[in-house]
Amino acid sequence: MTVRTIPTFPFEGQRPGTSGLRKRVTVFQQQGYLENFVQAVFDCVPELVGGTLVLGGDGRYYNKEAIEVILRMAAANGVQRCLVGRGGLLSTPAASAVIRKHKASGGLVLSASHNPGGPEGDFGIKYNIGNGGPAPEKLTEAIYARTQTLDRYRTQDTKDIPLDVIGHYAIGTMAVEVIDPVADYAELMESLFDFDAIRALFQSGFRMRYDAMNAVTGPYAREIIEGRLGAPAGTVINGEALPDFGGGHPDPNLTYAEQLVAEMFGANAPDFGAASDGDGDRNMILGRKFFVTPSDSLAVLAANATLVKAYKKGLAGIARSMPTSCAADKVAEKLGIECFETPTGWKFFGNLLDAGRITFCGEESFGTGSDHVREKDGLWAVLCWLNVLAVRREPVEQLLREHWARFGRNYYTRHDYEEVDAVDAKGLMQHVIDQLPTLPGKTIAGRTVKLADDFSYTDPIDGSVSKNQGLRIVFDDGARIIFRLSGTGTVGATLRIYIESYEPDPGKHDQDPQIALADLIKAAAQLSELGERTGRDRPTVIT
Ligand code: G16
């Protein structure tokens, strides 16, 4: 088997976004497109030579083909050992767990997360470093720069590895181990949570529905929830991991997790509902006829952390992304621990976790996690909730109401405008940027603007600065309006408007967030000339 050097030429637009490179499948299928990106990673990460690489993905269309391409390239680039999930599967948090457990140099995770799959859908790839977390911006920028100058990639002729069969194989001098994608992860979960207590909860008649959305967490949830925790068969729905996610949109929110939402808001609803996304790092938590916002979920888990086996000693600190509601800040304040506000993107939590400054972190985009891995972790959040419920034995809604009574309620909503013309979206953002210096002191929606800026973050650990991370308008009563362009879309631009207000009075905790926030929603539209500039009169998705 000889290593071959194949001439290539740079493709435009290979800059990783919020979480890796995401494009249409058809873009990735172009000869050299995937290869160039992967070669750029090998060129920028010298420790992969002679090191261990973890490889797996969410099982979407093109996953297996891409894995075979990457295996050949890894061998040709001097990787010594490659761990691949059986069937090419590894959820994103499981990939992080495997990288950490086996002390790998890094991993390539193939996923476009919650974006639809199939031949007409999306594909994606990202590199995770040795701590198990997404590559920091410095590295993703170096990888991007390399893609722009690349003129060759290395590969090796060999027949395909039988990805569906666990075992030891070789490509040239590289050892390939096809591993059980669930085992290491399930073992880690069992070390964090009180499985006996959760088993007892299920035995008491507690009913749960977990929607795997025909994506990667199906096998994980079946093994852990129905297998190890003894929940009745059928607790996990849509548990078959399919390459096109059954034609669905594997995004666990109130719009796309339709089947679960219908059941949880219907007659005789289960006590607890949860869903996860394409690659298993997102989660949605529901009670009976009750939606828990991801921001509240982080705050509730933080407030109850000492009830959970692994976190009995308390939390070092909490971090949330800037657009995430400030509910977690209230908890941190009461607990007397640090709270950090980072830009959107899990990669910004890595340094804080590595330095031991935070234990829990989360984002409004249905992401919650802890220091057990360096990715957000959908099933972890679900199990953490189950552990809390197993101790408190209260309905989810009651738990939330008690939380709000203690900490106040952060009313919160996010309005997404998807596939907006990119030039129009940029124009809208610029229009808001132009107004920022004039806003402080002004009265908008009956509130006084305290601060208006384009969010910039200085990493407290390595001092790196990330600019232009979203436009914030903060009011003197804690309310906020935030404008941001998504970094994960693949067509046009996705405009996200995040709206929040703080209500300390328990007598006022009963409103529908869309009504409680109506004046701020209207003000955001006026300020940004939303209708005029985008031609839209309503959001594509409201969460
Ligand atoms: C990714 C990132 C998250 C981010 C989310 C949304 O999640 O890992 O940190 O919050 O995208 O980003 P944006 O608002 O830029 O679209 P995932 O689940 O898509 O990998």
CSV table of C-alpha atoms in Angstrom, one decimal, residues 19-455:
chain,number,residue,atom,x,y,z
A,19,SER,CA,-19.2,24.7,15.2
A,20,GLY,CA,-17.1,23.4,12.4
A,21,LEU,CA,-17.6,23.4,8.6
A,22,ARG,CA,-21.2,22.9,7.6
A,23,LYS,CA,-22.4,22.8,4.0
A,24,ARG,CA,-24.8,21.0,1.8
A,25,VAL,CA,-24.0,17.3,1.2
A,26,THR,CA,-23.6,18.1,-2.5
A,27,VAL,CA,-20.8,20.6,-1.7
A,28,PHE,CA,-19.0,18.0,0.4
A,29,GLN,CA,-19.4,15.5,-2.5
A,30,GLN,CA,-17.2,17.6,-4.8
A,31,GLN,CA,-14.0,15.9,-5.5
A,32,GLY,CA,-11.4,17.2,-3.1
A,33,TYR,CA,-13.7,19.2,-0.9
A,34,LEU,CA,-13.7,17.0,2.2
A,35,GLU,CA,-10.1,15.9,1.5
A,36,ASN,CA,-8.8,19.5,1.5
A,37,PHE,CA,-10.4,20.3,4.8
A,38,VAL,CA,-9.1,17.1,6.4
A,39,GLN,CA,-5.6,17.7,4.9
A,40,ALA,CA,-5.6,21.2,6.3
A,41,VAL,CA,-6.3,19.7,9.8
A,42,PHE,CA,-3.4,17.3,9.5
A,43,ASP,CA,-1.2,20.1,8.3
A,44,CYS,CA,-2.1,22.2,11.3
A,45,VAL,CA,-2.0,19.6,14.0
A,46,PRO,CA,1.4,18.0,14.1
A,47,GLU,CA,0.6,15.9,17.2
A,48,LEU,CA,-1.6,13.7,15.1
A,49,VAL,CA,1.5,12.2,13.5
A,50,GLY,CA,2.3,9.2,15.6
A,51,GLY,CA,-0.8,9.9,17.7
A,52,THR,CA,-4.3,8.6,18.2
A,53,LEU,CA,-7.3,10.0,16.3
A,54,VAL,CA,-11.0,9.4,17.3
A,55,LEU,CA,-13.4,9.3,14.4
A,56,GLY,CA,-17.2,9.2,14.2
A,57,GLY,CA,-20.3,11.0,13.3
A,58,ASP,CA,-24.0,11.4,13.7
A,59,GLY,CA,-24.8,8.8,11.0
A,60,ARG,CA,-26.2,11.2,8.6
A,61,TYR,CA,-26.1,10.7,4.8
A,62,TYR,CA,-22.5,10.6,3.6
A,63,ASN,CA,-21.1,9.7,7.1
A,64,LYS,CA,-19.7,6.3,6.2
A,65,GLU,CA,-18.2,7.4,2.9
A,66,ALA,CA,-16.5,10.3,4.6
A,67,ILE,CA,-15.1,8.1,7.3
A,68,GLU,CA,-13.5,5.8,4.8
A,69,VAL,CA,-11.9,8.8,3.0
A,70,ILE,CA,-10.6,10.1,6.3
A,71,LEU,CA,-9.3,6.8,7.4
A,72,ARG,CA,-7.2,6.5,4.3
A,73,MET,CA,-5.9,10.1,4.7
A,74,ALA,CA,-5.2,9.5,8.4
A,75,ALA,CA,-3.0,6.5,7.5
A,76,ALA,CA,-1.2,8.5,4.8
A,77,ASN,CA,-0.6,11.4,7.2
A,78,GLY,CA,1.1,9.2,9.8
A,79,VAL,CA,-1.6,8.7,12.4
A,80,GLN,CA,-0.6,5.7,14.5
A,81,ARG,CA,-4.0,4.6,15.7
A,82,CYS,CA,-7.6,5.4,14.9
A,83,LEU,CA,-10.6,4.7,17.1
A,84,VAL,CA,-13.9,4.6,15.1
A,85,GLY,CA,-17.4,4.1,16.4
A,86,ARG,CA,-19.2,1.1,15.0
A,87,GLY,CA,-21.2,2.0,11.9
A,88,GLY,CA,-19.3,5.2,11.9
A,89,LEU,CA,-21.4,6.4,14.8
A,90,LEU,CA,-20.3,8.5,17.7
A,91,SER,CA,-22.5,11.2,19.3
A,92,THR,CA,-20.6,14.4,19.7
A,93,PRO,CA,-20.4,14.1,23.5
A,94,ALA,CA,-19.4,10.4,23.2
A,95,ALA,CA,-16.6,11.5,20.8
A,96,SER,CA,-15.4,13.9,23.5
A,97,ALA,CA,-15.6,11.2,26.1
A,98,VAL,CA,-13.6,8.7,24.0
A,99,ILE,CA,-10.9,11.3,23.2
A,100,ARG,CA,-10.5,12.0,26.9
A,101,LYS,CA,-10.6,8.4,28.1
A,102,HIS,CA,-8.1,7.1,25.5
A,103,LYS,CA,-5.9,10.2,25.7
A,104,ALA,CA,-6.2,10.7,21.9
A,105,SER,CA,-4.4,13.6,20.2
A,106,GLY,CA,-7.8,14.7,18.8
A,107,GLY,CA,-10.9,13.7,16.9
A,108,LEU,CA,-12.8,14.4,13.8
A,109,VAL,CA,-16.5,14.6,14.4
A,110,LEU,CA,-18.8,14.4,11.3
A,111,SER,CA,-22.0,16.2,11.9
A,112,ALA,CA,-24.2,19.1,10.9
A,113,SER,CA,-25.9,18.8,14.3
A,114,HIS,CA,-29.6,19.7,14.1
A,115,ASN,CA,-29.6,20.5,10.4
A,116,PRO,CA,-31.7,18.2,8.2
A,117,GLY,CA,-29.8,15.3,6.5
A,118,GLY,CA,-30.2,13.2,3.4
A,119,PRO,CA,-28.7,13.7,-0.1
A,120,GLU,CA,-30.3,17.2,-0.3
A,121,GLY,CA,-29.5,18.0,3.4
A,122,ASP,CA,-26.4,19.2,5.2
A,123,PHE,CA,-23.1,17.6,6.2
A,124,GLY,CA,-20.4,18.9,8.5
A,125,ILE,CA,-17.0,18.2,10.0
A,126,LYS,CA,-15.1,19.6,13.0
A,127,TYR,CA,-11.9,19.0,14.7
A,128,ASN,CA,-11.8,18.4,18.5
A,129,ILE,CA,-8.5,18.8,20.4
A,130,GLY,CA,-7.0,16.5,23.0
A,131,ASN,CA,-9.1,17.9,25.8
A,132,GLY,CA,-12.1,16.5,23.9
A,133,GLY,CA,-13.5,19.9,23.0
A,134,PRO,CA,-13.9,21.9,19.8
A,135,ALA,CA,-10.8,23.4,18.4
A,136,PRO,CA,-10.3,27.0,19.7
A,137,GLU,CA,-10.7,29.9,17.2
A,138,LYS,CA,-6.9,30.2,16.8
A,139,LEU,CA,-6.7,26.7,15.4
A,140,THR,CA,-9.9,26.9,13.3
A,141,GLU,CA,-8.5,30.1,11.7
A,142,ALA,CA,-5.2,28.3,11.0
A,143,ILE,CA,-7.1,25.4,9.4
A,144,TYR,CA,-9.1,27.8,7.3
A,145,ALA,CA,-5.9,29.7,6.2
A,146,ARG,CA,-4.3,26.4,5.2
A,147,THR,CA,-7.4,25.4,3.1
A,148,GLN,CA,-6.7,28.6,1.1
A,149,THR,CA,-3.2,27.6,0.1
A,150,LEU,CA,-3.5,23.8,-0.2
A,151,ASP,CA,-2.2,22.2,-3.5
A,152,ARG,CA,-2.1,18.5,-2.5
A,153,TYR,CA,-3.5,16.0,-0.1
A,154,ARG,CA,-2.3,12.6,1.0
A,155,THR,CA,-4.2,9.3,0.8
A,156,GLN,CA,-3.5,5.7,0.6
A,157,ASP,CA,-5.0,3.0,-1.6
A,158,THR,CA,-6.8,0.3,0.5
A,159,LYS,CA,-10.0,-1.5,0.6
A,160,ASP,CA,-12.8,-0.2,2.9
A,161,ILE,CA,-12.7,-1.0,6.6
A,162,PRO,CA,-15.8,-3.0,7.7
A,163,LEU,CA,-17.2,-0.3,9.9
A,164,ASP,CA,-20.2,-2.3,11.1
A,165,VAL,CA,-18.0,-5.0,12.8
A,166,ILE,CA,-16.2,-4.3,16.1
A,167,GLY,CA,-12.6,-5.4,15.8
A,168,HIS,CA,-9.0,-4.5,15.1
A,169,TYR,CA,-7.9,-3.7,11.5
A,170,ALA,CA,-5.0,-1.9,9.8
A,171,ILE,CA,-4.3,0.5,7.0
A,172,GLY,CA,-0.6,0.5,6.2
A,173,THR,CA,1.1,1.2,9.6
A,174,MET,CA,-2.1,2.7,11.2
A,175,ALA,CA,-4.1,0.5,13.5
A,176,VAL,CA,-7.9,0.9,13.2
A,177,GLU,CA,-10.1,-0.1,16.1
A,178,VAL,CA,-13.8,-0.2,15.5
A,179,ILE,CA,-15.3,0.3,19.0
A,180,ASP,CA,-18.7,0.1,20.6
A,181,PRO,CA,-19.9,3.7,20.3
A,182,VAL,CA,-22.0,3.5,23.5
A,183,ALA,CA,-19.8,1.6,26.0
A,184,ASP,CA,-17.4,4.3,27.2
A,185,TYR,CA,-20.1,6.9,27.3
A,186,ALA,CA,-22.6,4.8,29.3
A,187,GLU,CA,-19.9,3.9,31.8
A,188,LEU,CA,-19.1,7.6,32.2
A,189,MET,CA,-22.8,8.4,32.8
A,190,GLU,CA,-23.1,5.7,35.4
A,191,SER,CA,-20.1,7.2,37.3
A,192,LEU,CA,-21.9,10.6,37.4
A,193,PHE,CA,-25.5,9.8,38.3
A,194,ASP,CA,-27.2,7.8,41.0
A,195,PHE,CA,-28.6,5.1,38.7
A,196,ASP,CA,-30.2,3.2,41.7
A,197,ALA,CA,-32.2,6.3,42.6
A,198,ILE,CA,-33.3,6.8,39.0
A,199,ARG,CA,-34.2,3.2,38.7
A,200,ALA,CA,-36.4,3.5,41.8
A,201,LEU,CA,-38.1,6.5,40.3
A,202,PHE,CA,-39.1,4.5,37.2
A,203,GLN,CA,-40.2,1.7,39.5
A,204,SER,CA,-42.5,4.1,41.3
A,205,GLY,CA,-44.5,4.5,38.1
A,206,PHE,CA,-42.8,7.7,36.9
A,207,ARG,CA,-43.4,8.0,33.1
A,208,MET,CA,-41.0,9.4,30.6
A,209,ARG,CA,-40.8,9.9,26.9
A,210,TYR,CA,-37.4,10.4,25.2
A,211,ASP,CA,-37.5,11.4,21.5
A,212,ALA,CA,-34.2,10.5,19.8
A,213,MET,CA,-35.5,12.1,16.6
A,214,ASN,CA,-34.2,9.2,14.5
A,215,ALA,CA,-30.7,10.5,15.1
A,216,VAL,CA,-27.6,9.3,16.9
A,217,THR,CA,-28.8,9.2,20.5
A,218,GLY,CA,-31.3,6.3,19.8
A,219,PRO,CA,-28.8,3.6,20.6
A,220,TYR,CA,-27.4,5.5,23.6
A,221,ALA,CA,-30.8,6.3,25.1
A,222,ARG,CA,-32.0,2.7,24.6
A,223,GLU,CA,-29.0,1.3,26.3
A,224,ILE,CA,-29.0,3.8,29.2
A,225,ILE,CA,-32.6,4.7,29.8
A,226,GLU,CA,-34.4,1.5,28.9
A,227,GLY,CA,-31.5,-0.9,29.5
A,228,ARG,CA,-29.5,0.2,32.5
A,229,LEU,CA,-32.2,2.4,34.2
A,230,GLY,CA,-35.0,0.0,33.5
A,231,ALA,CA,-37.5,2.4,32.0
A,232,PRO,CA,-40.2,0.5,30.1
A,233,ALA,CA,-39.7,-0.4,26.5
A,234,GLY,CA,-41.2,2.4,24.3
A,235,THR,CA,-39.9,5.1,26.6
A,236,VAL,CA,-37.5,6.0,23.8
A,237,ILE,CA,-39.3,6.9,20.6
A,238,ASN,CA,-37.8,7.4,17.1
A,239,GLY,CA,-34.8,5.5,18.4
A,240,GLU,CA,-33.6,4.2,15.1
A,241,ALA,CA,-30.6,6.2,13.8
A,242,LEU,CA,-31.4,6.9,10.2
A,243,PRO,CA,-29.2,8.7,7.6
A,244,ASP,CA,-32.0,11.1,6.8
A,245,PHE,CA,-33.4,11.3,10.3
A,246,GLY,CA,-36.6,9.8,8.9
A,247,GLY,CA,-37.1,12.9,6.8
A,248,GLY,CA,-37.3,15.1,10.0
A,249,HIS,CA,-35.5,18.1,11.2
A,250,PRO,CA,-33.5,16.7,14.2
A,251,ASP,CA,-33.7,19.9,16.2
A,252,PRO,CA,-35.1,19.4,19.7
A,253,ASN,CA,-37.4,22.4,20.0
A,254,LEU,CA,-41.1,23.0,20.2
A,255,THR,CA,-41.4,23.3,16.5
A,256,TYR,CA,-39.5,20.3,15.2
A,257,ALA,CA,-40.0,17.7,18.1
A,258,GLU,CA,-43.6,17.6,17.1
A,259,GLN,CA,-44.5,14.1,18.2
A,260,LEU,CA,-43.0,14.5,21.6
A,261,VAL,CA,-44.6,17.9,22.1
A,262,ALA,CA,-48.0,16.6,21.1
A,263,GLU,CA,-47.8,13.8,23.7
A,264,MET,CA,-46.4,16.0,26.5
A,265,PHE,CA,-49.1,18.6,26.0
A,266,GLY,CA,-51.9,16.1,25.3
A,267,ALA,CA,-54.2,14.1,27.6
A,268,ASN,CA,-52.5,11.7,30.1
A,269,ALA,CA,-49.1,13.1,29.3
A,270,PRO,CA,-46.0,11.5,30.8
A,271,ASP,CA,-44.3,13.1,33.8
A,272,PHE,CA,-41.1,14.0,31.9
A,273,GLY,CA,-40.2,14.5,28.3
A,274,ALA,CA,-36.9,15.0,26.6
A,275,ALA,CA,-35.4,15.1,23.1
A,276,SER,CA,-32.0,15.3,21.6
A,277,ASP,CA,-30.6,16.5,18.2
A,278,GLY,CA,-28.8,15.0,15.2
A,279,ASP,CA,-25.5,14.5,17.0
A,280,GLY,CA,-26.7,14.2,20.6
A,281,ASP,CA,-25.3,17.4,22.1
A,282,ARG,CA,-28.5,19.3,22.4
A,283,ASN,CA,-31.4,18.6,24.7
A,284,MET,CA,-35.0,19.8,25.3
A,285,ILE,CA,-36.6,19.3,28.6
A,286,LEU,CA,-40.4,19.1,29.1
A,287,GLY,CA,-42.7,18.5,32.0
A,288,ARG,CA,-46.3,17.6,31.8
A,289,LYS,CA,-47.8,20.4,29.6
A,290,PHE,CA,-44.7,22.4,30.4
A,291,PHE,CA,-41.6,23.6,28.5
A,292,VAL,CA,-38.4,24.3,30.3
A,293,THR,CA,-36.3,26.9,28.5
A,294,PRO,CA,-32.7,25.8,28.0
A,295,SER,CA,-31.6,28.9,30.0
A,296,ASP,CA,-33.9,27.9,32.9
A,297,SER,CA,-32.7,24.3,32.6
A,298,LEU,CA,-29.1,25.4,33.2
A,299,ALA,CA,-30.2,27.5,36.2
A,300,VAL,CA,-32.3,24.7,37.8
A,301,LEU,CA,-29.6,22.1,37.4
A,302,ALA,CA,-27.0,24.5,38.9
A,303,ALA,CA,-29.3,25.3,41.8
A,304,ASN,CA,-29.9,21.5,42.5
A,305,ALA,CA,-26.4,20.3,41.6
A,306,THR,CA,-25.6,19.1,45.2
A,307,LEU,CA,-28.5,16.6,44.9
A,308,VAL,CA,-26.6,14.9,42.1
A,309,LYS,CA,-24.0,12.2,42.8
A,310,ALA,CA,-21.0,13.7,40.9
A,311,TYR,CA,-21.7,17.3,42.0
A,312,LYS,CA,-22.4,16.8,45.7
A,313,LYS,CA,-19.6,19.0,46.7
A,314,GLY,CA,-21.0,21.9,44.7
A,315,LEU,CA,-20.0,23.8,41.6
A,316,ALA,CA,-16.7,25.7,41.0
A,317,GLY,CA,-18.6,28.2,38.8
A,318,ILE,CA,-21.0,28.5,36.0
A,319,ALA,CA,-20.7,29.9,32.4
A,320,ARG,CA,-23.3,30.8,29.9
A,321,SER,CA,-23.2,32.2,26.4
A,322,MET,CA,-24.0,35.9,26.0
A,323,PRO,CA,-27.5,35.4,24.5
A,324,THR,CA,-28.5,32.9,27.1
A,325,SER,CA,-30.8,34.4,29.7
A,326,CYS,CA,-29.3,35.6,33.0
A,327,ALA,CA,-31.2,33.0,35.1
A,328,ALA,CA,-27.9,31.2,35.8
A,329,ASP,CA,-26.3,34.4,37.0
A,330,LYS,CA,-29.0,34.7,39.8
A,331,VAL,CA,-28.1,31.2,41.0
A,332,ALA,CA,-24.4,31.8,40.9
A,333,GLU,CA,-24.9,35.0,42.9
A,334,LYS,CA,-26.9,33.2,45.6
A,335,LEU,CA,-24.4,30.3,45.7
A,336,GLY,CA,-21.5,32.8,45.8
A,337,ILE,CA,-19.7,31.2,42.9
A,338,GLU,CA,-18.2,32.7,39.7
A,339,CYS,CA,-20.4,33.2,36.6
A,340,PHE,CA,-18.9,33.8,33.1
A,341,GLU,CA,-20.5,35.3,30.0
A,342,THR,CA,-18.9,33.9,26.8
A,343,PRO,CA,-19.6,34.3,23.1
A,344,THR,CA,-21.9,31.7,21.4
A,345,GLY,CA,-20.1,28.5,20.7
A,346,TRP,CA,-19.1,25.6,23.1
A,347,LYS,CA,-15.5,26.1,22.3
A,348,PHE,CA,-15.4,29.2,24.5
A,349,PHE,CA,-16.1,27.1,27.6
A,350,GLY,CA,-13.1,24.8,27.1
A,351,ASN,CA,-10.5,27.0,28.8
A,352,LEU,CA,-12.7,27.7,31.8
A,353,LEU,CA,-13.5,24.0,32.2
A,354,ASP,CA,-9.8,23.0,31.8
A,355,ALA,CA,-8.8,25.6,34.4
A,356,GLY,CA,-11.4,24.3,36.9
A,357,ARG,CA,-13.1,27.6,37.0
A,358,ILE,CA,-16.5,26.3,36.1
A,359,THR,CA,-18.4,23.0,36.5
A,360,PHE,CA,-21.6,23.6,34.6
A,361,CYS,CA,-22.2,25.6,31.4
A,362,GLY,CA,-25.0,26.1,29.0
A,363,GLU,CA,-26.5,27.9,26.1
A,364,GLU,CA,-29.9,29.1,25.0
A,365,SER,CA,-29.5,26.9,21.9
A,366,PHE,CA,-30.6,23.8,23.9
A,367,GLY,CA,-27.0,23.1,25.1
A,368,THR,CA,-26.1,22.1,28.7
A,369,GLY,CA,-23.1,20.4,30.0
A,370,SER,CA,-20.5,19.9,32.7
A,371,ASP,CA,-16.8,19.3,33.1
A,372,HIS,CA,-17.2,15.5,32.4
A,373,VAL,CA,-16.5,16.2,28.7
A,374,ARG,CA,-15.8,19.2,26.6
A,375,GLU,CA,-18.9,19.2,24.5
A,376,LYS,CA,-22.5,20.0,25.4
A,377,ASP,CA,-24.2,16.8,26.2
A,378,GLY,CA,-27.9,16.1,25.6
A,379,LEU,CA,-28.3,12.8,27.4
A,380,TRP,CA,-26.2,14.1,30.3
A,381,ALA,CA,-28.7,16.9,30.8
A,382,VAL,CA,-31.6,14.4,30.7
A,383,LEU,CA,-29.9,12.1,33.2
A,384,CYS,CA,-29.0,15.1,35.4
A,385,TRP,CA,-32.7,16.1,35.4
A,386,LEU,CA,-33.7,12.5,36.2
A,387,ASN,CA,-31.3,12.4,39.1
A,388,VAL,CA,-32.7,15.7,40.5
A,389,LEU,CA,-36.3,14.4,40.0
A,390,ALA,CA,-35.4,11.1,41.6
A,391,VAL,CA,-34.4,13.0,44.8
A,392,ARG,CA,-37.0,15.8,44.8
A,393,ARG,CA,-40.0,13.7,43.5
A,394,GLU,CA,-41.9,16.7,42.3
A,395,PRO,CA,-43.5,17.6,39.0
A,396,VAL,CA,-41.2,19.5,36.7
A,397,GLU,CA,-43.6,22.5,36.6
A,398,GLN,CA,-43.7,22.8,40.4
A,399,LEU,CA,-39.9,22.6,40.5
A,400,LEU,CA,-39.7,25.5,38.1
A,401,ARG,CA,-42.2,27.6,40.0
A,402,GLU,CA,-40.3,27.1,43.2
A,403,HIS,CA,-37.1,28.0,41.4
A,404,TRP,CA,-38.6,31.2,40.1
A,405,ALA,CA,-40.1,32.1,43.5
A,406,ARG,CA,-36.6,31.9,44.9
A,407,PHE,CA,-34.5,33.5,42.1
A,408,GLY,CA,-37.0,35.5,40.1
A,409,ARG,CA,-38.1,34.6,36.6
A,410,ASN,CA,-36.2,35.5,33.4
A,411,TYR,CA,-38.8,35.6,30.7
A,412,TYR,CA,-37.1,34.6,27.5
A,413,THR,CA,-37.6,34.0,23.9
A,414,ARG,CA,-35.6,33.6,20.7
A,415,HIS,CA,-37.0,34.5,17.3
A,416,ASP,CA,-35.2,33.1,14.3
A,417,TYR,CA,-35.5,34.4,10.8
A,418,GLU,CA,-34.0,31.7,8.6
A,419,GLU,CA,-32.7,31.9,5.0
A,420,VAL,CA,-32.8,35.7,5.0
A,421,ASP,CA,-30.9,37.3,2.1
A,422,ALA,CA,-27.3,37.6,3.4
A,423,VAL,CA,-27.0,41.2,2.1
A,424,ASP,CA,-30.3,42.2,3.8
A,425,ALA,CA,-29.3,40.6,7.0
A,426,LYS,CA,-25.9,42.4,7.0
A,427,GLY,CA,-27.7,45.7,6.3
A,428,LEU,CA,-30.0,45.2,9.2
A,429,MET,CA,-27.1,44.4,11.6
A,430,GLN,CA,-25.2,47.5,10.3
A,431,HIS,CA,-28.3,49.6,10.9
A,432,VAL,CA,-28.4,48.5,14.5
A,433,ILE,CA,-24.6,48.9,14.9
A,434,ASP,CA,-24.9,52.5,13.7
A,435,GLN,CA,-27.4,53.3,16.4
A,436,LEU,CA,-25.5,51.7,19.3
A,437,PRO,CA,-23.5,54.8,20.4
A,438,THR,CA,-26.8,56.8,20.7
A,439,LEU,CA,-28.8,54.3,22.6
A,440,PRO,CA,-27.6,54.5,26.3
A,441,GLY,CA,-29.9,56.7,28.3
A,442,LYS,CA,-32.7,56.5,25.8
A,443,THR,CA,-36.1,55.1,26.8
A,444,ILE,CA,-37.3,52.1,24.7
A,445,ALA,CA,-40.4,50.1,25.6
A,446,GLY,CA,-40.7,52.0,28.9
A,447,ARG,CA,-37.2,51.1,30.0
A,448,THR,CA,-33.9,53.0,30.0
A,449,VAL,CA,-31.0,51.6,28.0
A,450,LYS,CA,-28.0,51.0,30.2
A,451,LEU,CA,-25.6,49.6,27.7
A,452,ALA,CA,-25.5,49.0,24.0
A,453,ASP,CA,-22.5,47.4,22.3
A,454,ASP,CA,-21.1,44.8,20.0
A,455,PHE,CA,-20.1,42.0,22.4
